[in-house]
Coordinates of C-alpha atoms in Angstrom, one line a residue:
M1211 CA -95.7 108.1 75.1
R1212 CA -93.6 111.1 75.9
C1213 CA -94.5 114.9 76.1
A1214 CA -93.7 116.6 73.0
N1215 CA -92.5 119.6 75.1
C1216 CA -90.2 118.1 77.7
G1217 CA -89.8 114.5 76.8
N1218 CA -91.5 113.3 80.1
E1219 CA -93.1 109.9 80.0
L1220 CA -96.8 110.5 80.1
K1221 CA -99.1 108.4 82.1
A1222 CA -102.0 106.7 80.1
G1223 CA -105.1 108.8 79.7
S1224 CA -103.3 112.1 80.6
L1225 CA -104.2 115.2 78.8
Y1226 CA -101.4 117.4 80.2
C1227 CA -97.8 116.8 81.0
D1228 CA -97.2 116.2 84.8
V1229 CA -93.9 117.9 84.6
C1230 CA -94.3 121.0 82.4
G1231 CA -98.1 121.1 81.9
H1232 CA -98.0 121.0 78.1
P1233 CA -101.1 119.7 76.4
V1234 CA -100.8 116.0 75.3
Q1235 CA -100.3 115.7 71.4
I1236 CA -101.1 112.4 69.9
V1237 CA -98.1 111.6 67.4
P1238 CA -96.9 108.5 65.5
D1239 CA -94.4 106.1 67.0
Y1240 CA -90.9 107.4 66.8
N1241 CA -88.8 106.3 63.7
E1242 CA -85.1 106.6 63.7
F1243 CA -84.8 106.5 60.0
D1244 CA -87.4 109.3 59.7
D1245 CA -85.2 111.5 62.0
Y1246 CA -82.1 110.6 59.9
L1247 CA -83.9 111.7 56.7
D1248 CA -85.2 114.8 58.3
N1249 CA -81.6 115.7 59.3
L1250 CA -80.4 115.2 55.7
V1251 CA -83.0 117.5 54.1
G1252 CA -83.3 119.9 57.0
N1253 CA -86.9 118.9 58.2
D1254 CA -87.9 119.1 61.7
D1255 CA -91.7 119.4 61.3
R1256 CA -92.4 117.4 64.3
R1257 CA -91.6 120.2 66.5
T1258 CA -94.3 122.4 67.9
D1259 CA -94.4 126.2 68.5
G1260 CA -94.5 125.5 72.2
Q1261 CA -91.2 123.6 72.3
K1262 CA -88.3 125.3 73.7
T1263 CA -84.7 125.0 72.5
A1264 CA -81.6 123.5 74.3
K1265 CA -78.2 124.4 72.9
P1266 CA -75.0 122.6 73.1
V1267 CA -71.7 124.4 73.6
S1268 CA -68.2 123.7 73.0
D1269 CA -67.3 122.6 76.4
G1270 CA -69.8 119.6 76.2
T1271 CA -72.3 121.0 78.7
I1272 CA -75.8 122.0 77.8
R1273 CA -77.3 125.4 78.4
F1274 CA -81.0 126.3 78.2
D1275 CA -82.5 129.6 77.1
E1276 CA -83.9 131.6 80.0
P1277 CA -87.7 130.8 79.1
V1278 CA -86.8 127.1 79.4
R1279 CA -85.2 127.5 82.7
E1280 CA -88.3 129.3 84.1
Q1281 CA -90.7 126.7 82.7
L1282 CA -88.6 123.9 84.1
H1283 CA -88.5 125.7 87.6
S1284 CA -92.2 126.3 87.6
A1285 CA -92.9 122.7 86.4
G1286 CA -90.7 121.3 89.1
Q1287 CA -92.5 123.2 91.8
W1288 CA -95.9 122.4 90.3
N1289 CA -95.1 118.7 90.1
G1290 CA -93.3 118.6 93.3
Q1291 CA -89.9 117.6 91.8
K1292 CA -86.7 119.1 92.3
P1293 CA -85.3 121.3 89.5
D1294 CA -82.1 119.3 89.3
R1295 CA -83.9 116.1 88.5
M1296 CA -86.0 117.8 85.9
L1297 CA -82.9 119.3 84.5
Q1298 CA -81.1 115.9 84.3
S1299 CA -84.2 114.5 82.5
V1300 CA -84.2 117.3 80.0
K1301 CA -80.4 116.9 79.4
Q1302 CA -81.0 113.2 78.5
Q1303 CA -83.6 114.2 76.0
V1304 CA -81.3 116.8 74.4
R1305 CA -78.3 114.3 74.1
Q1306 CA -80.9 112.1 72.2
A1307 CA -81.9 114.8 70.1
Q1308 CA -78.1 115.6 69.2
T1309 CA -77.9 112.1 67.4
G1310 CA -81.3 112.1 65.8
E1311 CA -82.5 115.6 65.2
Q1312 CA -81.0 118.8 63.9
L1313 CA -81.3 121.2 66.7
S1314 CA -81.8 124.9 66.0
Q1315 CA -78.5 126.9 65.9
T1316 CA -80.2 130.0 67.3
K1317 CA -81.7 130.9 70.6
Q1318 CA -85.2 131.2 69.1
P1319 CA -87.6 129.2 71.1
C1320 CA -88.8 127.3 68.0
E1321 CA -89.1 127.0 64.3
K1322 CA -92.1 128.2 62.5
P1323 CA -94.5 125.5 61.3
Q1324 CA -93.8 124.5 57.7
S1325 CA -96.3 124.8 55.0
D1326 CA -98.0 122.0 53.2
G1327 CA -95.9 122.7 50.0
Q1328 CA -92.7 122.6 52.1
R1329 CA -93.7 119.3 53.6
A1330 CA -94.5 118.0 50.2
K1331 CA -91.1 119.0 48.9
R1332 CA -89.4 117.3 52.0
A1333 CA -91.5 114.3 51.4
Q1334 CA -90.4 114.1 47.7
Q1335 CA -86.6 114.6 48.7
K1336 CA -87.0 111.8 51.2
K1337 CA -88.4 109.5 48.5
I1338 CA -85.4 110.4 46.2
I1339 CA -83.0 109.7 48.9
I1340 CA -84.7 106.4 49.6
I1341 CA -84.8 105.4 46.0
S1342 CA -81.2 106.5 45.6
A1343 CA -80.3 104.5 48.7
V1344 CA -82.1 101.4 47.3
V1345 CA -80.5 101.8 43.9
C1346 CA -77.1 102.1 45.5
A1347 CA -77.8 98.9 47.5
V1348 CA -78.9 97.0 44.4
A1349 CA -75.9 98.1 42.7
I1350 CA -73.6 97.0 45.5
V1351 CA -75.3 93.7 45.6
I1352 CA -74.9 93.2 41.8
L1353 CA -71.2 94.2 41.9
I1354 CA -70.6 91.8 44.8
A1355 CA -72.3 89.0 42.8
A1356 CA -70.4 89.8 39.8
I1357 CA -67.2 89.9 41.8
T1358 CA -68.1 86.5 43.4
R1359 CA -69.1 85.1 39.9
N1360 CA -65.8 86.2 38.5
V1361 CA -63.7 84.8 41.4
S1362 CA -65.8 81.4 41.1
R1363 CA -65.1 81.5 37.3
S1364 CA -61.5 82.1 38.0
H1365 CA -61.2 79.1 40.4
D1366 CA -63.1 76.9 37.9
N1367 CA -60.5 77.8 35.3
S1368 CA -57.5 77.3 37.6
F1369 CA -55.7 74.0 37.4
D1370 CA -53.6 74.8 40.4
Y1371 CA -56.6 75.7 42.5
Q1372 CA -58.5 72.5 41.7
V1373 CA -55.5 70.4 42.5
K1374 CA -55.0 72.3 45.8
Q1375 CA -58.7 71.7 46.8
A1376 CA -58.5 68.0 45.7
K1377 CA -55.4 67.4 48.0
A1378 CA -57.2 69.3 50.9
A1379 CA -60.4 67.3 50.3
Y1380 CA -58.4 64.1 50.3
S1381 CA -56.4 65.0 53.5
A1382 CA -59.8 65.7 55.1
G1383 CA -61.1 62.3 54.1
N1384 CA -63.7 63.7 51.5
I1385 CA -62.8 61.2 48.8
N1386 CA -65.7 62.1 46.4
S1387 CA -64.8 65.8 46.5
A1388 CA -61.3 65.1 45.9
V1389 CA -62.2 62.9 42.8
S1390 CA -64.4 65.8 41.6
Y1391 CA -61.8 68.3 42.0
Y1392 CA -59.1 66.2 40.2
E1393 CA -61.6 65.5 37.3
K1394 CA -62.1 69.2 36.9
A1395 CA -58.3 69.6 36.9
L1396 CA -58.0 67.2 34.1
S1397 CA -60.7 69.0 32.1
I1398 CA -58.4 72.0 32.2
D1399 CA -55.2 70.1 31.4
S1400 CA -56.1 66.9 29.8
D1401 CA -52.5 65.7 29.3
N1402 CA -51.5 65.8 32.9
T1403 CA -50.3 62.6 34.0
D1404 CA -49.7 63.6 37.9
V1405 CA -53.4 64.2 38.2
R1406 CA -54.0 60.7 36.6
F1407 CA -51.6 59.0 38.9
A1408 CA -53.4 60.7 42.0
L1409 CA -56.7 59.7 40.8
A1410 CA -55.6 56.2 40.0
D1411 CA -54.1 55.9 43.5
I1412 CA -57.6 56.8 45.0
Y1413 CA -59.3 54.1 42.8
M1414 CA -56.8 51.6 43.8
S1415 CA -57.5 52.2 47.4
K1416 CA -61.0 51.8 46.8
K1417 CA -60.3 48.6 44.8
D1418 CA -61.8 50.0 41.8
Y1419 CA -59.3 48.5 39.5
D1420 CA -61.2 48.9 36.2
A1421 CA -61.3 52.8 36.7
A1422 CA -57.5 52.7 37.7
L1423 CA -56.9 50.5 34.5
V1424 CA -58.4 53.3 32.3
L1425 CA -56.3 56.0 34.0
Y1426 CA -52.9 54.0 33.7
Q1427 CA -53.7 53.2 30.1
E1428 CA -54.1 56.8 29.4
I1429 CA -50.9 57.7 31.1
I1430 CA -49.1 55.2 28.8
N1431 CA -50.8 56.7 25.7
I1432 CA -49.5 60.1 26.7
D1433 CA -46.0 58.9 28.0
P1434 CA -45.0 55.6 26.5
K1435 CA -42.0 55.5 28.8
S1436 CA -43.8 55.8 31.9
K1437 CA -42.4 52.6 33.8
E1438 CA -44.6 53.3 36.8
A1439 CA -47.8 53.1 34.7
Y1440 CA -46.6 49.9 33.2
K1441 CA -45.7 48.4 36.7
Q1442 CA -49.3 49.2 38.0
L1443 CA -50.9 47.7 35.0
I1444 CA -48.9 44.6 35.3
S1445 CA -49.7 44.4 38.9
I1446 CA -53.5 44.6 38.2
Y1447 CA -53.4 42.1 35.5
E1448 CA -51.4 39.7 37.6
S1449 CA -53.8 39.9 40.4
K1450 CA -56.6 39.1 37.9
K1451 CA -54.4 36.2 36.4
D1452 CA -54.9 37.9 33.0
Y1453 CA -51.6 36.8 31.4
D1454 CA -53.0 37.4 27.9
A1455 CA -53.4 41.0 28.7
I1456 CA -49.8 41.2 30.1
V1457 CA -48.5 39.7 26.8
A1458 CA -50.6 42.2 24.9
L1459 CA -49.2 45.1 27.1
R1460 CA -45.8 43.7 26.5
E1461 CA -46.3 43.8 22.7
S1462 CA -47.4 47.4 22.9
A1463 CA -44.2 48.4 24.7
K1464 CA -41.4 49.9 22.7
D1465 CA -39.0 51.4 25.1
A1466 CA -36.2 49.0 26.0
S1467 CA -36.3 49.9 29.6
V1468 CA -40.1 49.3 29.8
L1469 CA -39.5 45.8 28.2
K1470 CA -37.3 44.8 31.0
L1471 CA -40.2 44.9 33.2
F1472 CA -41.9 42.0 31.4
A1473 CA -38.7 39.5 31.9
D1474 CA -40.9 37.4 34.2
Y1475 CA -43.7 37.2 31.7
T1476 CA -41.9 36.4 28.7
V1477 CA -41.5 33.0 27.0
S1478 CA -38.7 32.4 24.6
K1479 CA -39.7 31.7 20.9
P1480 CA -39.1 28.3 19.7
Q1481 CA -35.9 27.6 17.8
F1482 CA -35.7 25.1 14.6
S1483 CA -32.8 22.9 14.1
K1484 CA -32.4 23.6 10.5
S1485 CA -32.5 27.2 9.0
S1486 CA -35.0 28.0 6.2
G1487 CA -33.9 27.0 2.6
K1488 CA -33.7 24.6 -0.1
Y1489 CA -32.8 21.0 0.6
G1490 CA -32.1 18.1 -2.0
E1491 CA -32.8 15.3 0.5
T1492 CA -35.0 14.3 3.4
I1493 CA -34.3 16.3 6.5
E1494 CA -35.1 15.7 10.2
L1495 CA -36.3 19.0 11.8
S1496 CA -36.2 19.4 15.5
I1497 CA -37.8 22.2 17.6
D1498 CA -36.6 23.6 20.7
A1499 CA -37.9 26.0 23.5
D1500 CA -37.8 26.8 27.2
S1501 CA -37.7 23.6 29.4
D1502 CA -40.9 24.5 31.2
T1503 CA -43.0 25.1 28.1
K1504 CA -45.0 23.0 25.6
I1505 CA -44.4 23.2 21.9
Y1506 CA -47.1 23.1 19.4
Y1507 CA -46.4 23.2 15.6
S1508 CA -48.3 23.3 12.3
Y1509 CA -47.3 22.6 8.7
D1510 CA -49.9 25.1 7.1
S1511 CA -51.2 27.5 9.6
D1512 CA -50.1 30.6 11.5
D1513 CA -52.0 29.7 14.7
P1514 CA -50.1 26.4 15.7
L1515 CA -51.7 26.7 19.3
T1516 CA -55.2 26.1 18.2
R1517 CA -54.9 24.4 14.7
G1518 CA -51.5 22.6 15.1
E1519 CA -50.4 19.6 17.1
R1520 CA -48.2 18.9 20.2
Y1521 CA -44.4 18.5 19.3
Y1522 CA -42.8 15.4 20.9
S1523 CA -40.0 14.4 18.5
P1524 CA -38.2 15.6 15.2
I1525 CA -40.4 16.1 12.3
T1526 CA -39.3 14.3 9.1
L1527 CA -39.7 16.2 5.8
D1528 CA -39.5 13.3 3.3
K1529 CA -41.4 14.5 0.4
E1530 CA -40.7 17.0 -2.3
G1531 CA -42.5 20.2 -1.9
T1532 CA -42.4 23.4 0.2
Y1533 CA -43.1 23.4 3.8
E1534 CA -43.7 26.4 6.0
I1535 CA -43.6 25.2 9.6
T1536 CA -44.8 27.3 12.6
A1537 CA -44.3 26.7 16.3
V1538 CA -45.2 28.4 19.6
A1539 CA -44.2 27.7 23.2
V1540 CA -46.6 28.0 26.1
D1541 CA -45.8 28.0 29.8
D1542 CA -48.0 26.7 32.7
R1543 CA -49.4 30.2 33.2
G1544 CA -50.6 30.0 29.6
I1545 CA -48.2 32.8 28.5
K1546 CA -47.3 32.4 24.9
S1547 CA -44.2 33.0 23.0
E1548 CA -44.0 34.8 19.7
V1549 CA -44.7 32.5 16.9
A1550 CA -41.7 31.2 15.1
S1551 CA -41.8 30.1 11.5
A1552 CA -39.4 28.6 8.9
K1553 CA -39.8 27.8 5.3
Y1554 CA -38.3 24.7 3.7
E1555 CA -38.1 23.6 0.0
I1556 CA -37.5 19.9 -0.5
E1557 CA -36.4 19.0 -4.1
F1558 CA -34.5 15.6 -4.2
E1559 CA -31.6 15.2 -6.6
A1560 CA -31.7 12.3 -9.1
P1561 CA -29.1 9.5 -8.6
D1562 CA -26.4 9.1 -11.1
A1563 CA -27.0 6.7 -13.8
P1564 CA -25.6 3.1 -13.1
E1565 CA -22.4 2.2 -14.4
I1566 CA -22.5 -0.9 -17.0
D1567 CA -19.6 -3.3 -17.6
P1568 CA -19.1 -4.2 -20.4
D1569 CA -20.6 -1.2 -22.2
G1570 CA -22.3 -2.9 -24.9
G1571 CA -20.8 -4.6 -28.1
T1572 CA -20.7 -7.7 -30.0
F1573 CA -19.7 -10.9 -28.4
G1574 CA -18.9 -14.5 -29.8
A1575 CA -18.8 -16.0 -26.4
Q1576 CA -21.0 -16.0 -23.2
T1577 CA -20.5 -12.7 -21.4
D1578 CA -21.8 -11.6 -18.1
I1579 CA -22.8 -7.8 -17.4
T1580 CA -22.1 -6.1 -14.1
I1581 CA -23.9 -3.0 -13.0
T1582 CA -22.6 -0.6 -10.2
V1583 CA -25.6 0.3 -8.0
P1584 CA -25.5 3.9 -6.7
E1585 CA -26.0 4.4 -2.8
N1586 CA -29.5 4.1 -1.5
C1587 CA -30.7 2.8 -5.0
K1588 CA -32.0 -0.1 -6.5
V1589 CA -31.5 -0.9 -10.2
Y1590 CA -34.0 -2.2 -12.7
Y1591 CA -33.6 -3.2 -16.4
T1592 CA -35.2 -4.5 -19.6
W1593 CA -33.9 -6.2 -22.9
D1594 CA -36.8 -5.1 -25.1
S1595 CA -35.7 -1.3 -25.4
S1596 CA -38.8 -0.3 -23.2
D1597 CA -38.2 2.1 -20.2
P1598 CA -37.6 0.3 -17.0
S1599 CA -39.3 1.0 -13.9
A1600 CA -39.7 -0.5 -10.2
A1601 CA -42.0 -3.0 -11.8
S1602 CA -39.1 -4.2 -14.2
T1603 CA -36.4 -6.8 -13.5
E1604 CA -34.2 -5.8 -10.4
Y1605 CA -30.7 -6.1 -10.8
T1606 CA -29.1 -8.4 -8.0
A1607 CA -26.4 -10.3 -9.8
P1608 CA -24.3 -10.0 -13.0
I1609 CA -26.6 -10.6 -16.1
P1610 CA -25.5 -12.9 -19.0
V1611 CA -25.8 -11.4 -22.4
P1612 CA -28.7 -13.1 -24.3
E1613 CA -28.1 -14.5 -27.7
G1614 CA -29.1 -12.3 -30.5
N1615 CA -29.4 -8.4 -31.1
N1616 CA -30.7 -6.9 -27.8
V1617 CA -30.8 -3.5 -26.2
L1618 CA -30.2 -3.3 -22.7
S1619 CA -32.1 -0.4 -20.7
V1620 CA -31.2 0.4 -17.1
I1621 CA -32.3 2.8 -14.4
A1622 CA -31.5 3.5 -10.8
I1623 CA -34.2 4.5 -8.3
D1624 CA -33.3 6.2 -5.0
Q1625 CA -35.2 4.3 -2.3
N1626 CA -35.4 7.3 0.0
T1627 CA -36.5 10.0 -2.3
G1628 CA -38.0 7.9 -5.2
K1629 CA -36.1 9.9 -7.7
C1630 CA -34.9 8.0 -10.9
S1631 CA -31.5 8.3 -12.6
D1632 CA -31.2 8.8 -16.3
I1633 CA -32.0 5.7 -18.4
Y1634 CA -29.0 3.8 -19.6
R1635 CA -29.3 2.1 -23.0
S1636 CA -26.8 0.0 -25.0
R1637 CA -26.8 -2.7 -27.6
F1638 CA -25.5 -6.1 -27.1
E1639 CA -25.0 -8.6 -29.8
F1640 CA -24.3 -12.3 -29.1
Y1641 CA -24.2 -15.2 -31.6
M1642 CA -23.2 -18.8 -30.8
N1643 CA -20.5 -20.2 -33.4

């Protein structure tokens, strides 16, 4: 505790100051903020009437009023201290007062005590200042928060910022943060393929192939000519031995430069020895494909691999009707070719009617009939005007004309096709004299 008059440190229990002899006053602890507010509102009600004033001058020295000097001198003699030492102590107190208190600008020894109304007014002013300071502080905090929020929102909506942060996080080895930033970037620009490639590279390094597959497929959907995305997909499917997926991927590709990537995963479509069309005879149909493949074919199915049979030798189409042949080639990896198909209509031509010699007539002597048999045919005949068939008498040698009035009926039947010629009919009359 210090003396209110000279600022000397008081001994515990002292009633008077050892330096200036001023009576001890019990005052509250010093508060720098109160001094600051007192200076703002011009209040200095902690002074007492007995306090003396010190006055700073322009040259930086401190001069005291005469009454102060006298008190210092007498106090120094009374206390046994040198005046210079007392002066130094007081100067120190004055310097402190210059930063915290507003000293009197006159040489009057002190200000008059303030009334209760003045003190209340000063207290009210201090409250207003405090409230204003608090309001300003709150406003500043709100402003800073708003600026921070706007900056954060700006970053959240910035594609470039998210990509930059992702690259920095990845370089620092923070993979999860890099993925998070890249995903935010995609939420801003959903069609960006560069970010998808970066994300896919991360997933590939983590051997999360399923996640990478999704990203590469999305890239292809956005850019069907992305050869790099196709290469990566082929590589993943190859590692999984999923050749059906490679074939499906190849079938989805439309760009010629992309299709070249599937050269090692393509099986040639089978080829038929005869083209589709209408045939009037039996045909032998051969099917060819790559030498390292197996061929499967079917007469009546568009899925010859599962519902057909293995091809080993040419197929004979020897019956009339329509045939729709399908075939597929499969290599040792299980990669299938496109399904080849051909349509054949078999409608055999009827053989020509046999040639008869003599061609009917009346005969008075024994006469033999010869018949010219068409190629690949057999000839059958009757003498009772009935239609001949394969069950009738086969012609093998010249036929003698029987006695009487008879009708010869002849037919030729193709042994390959079963087709019959038109029936030949002629009357033969022979009477013995």
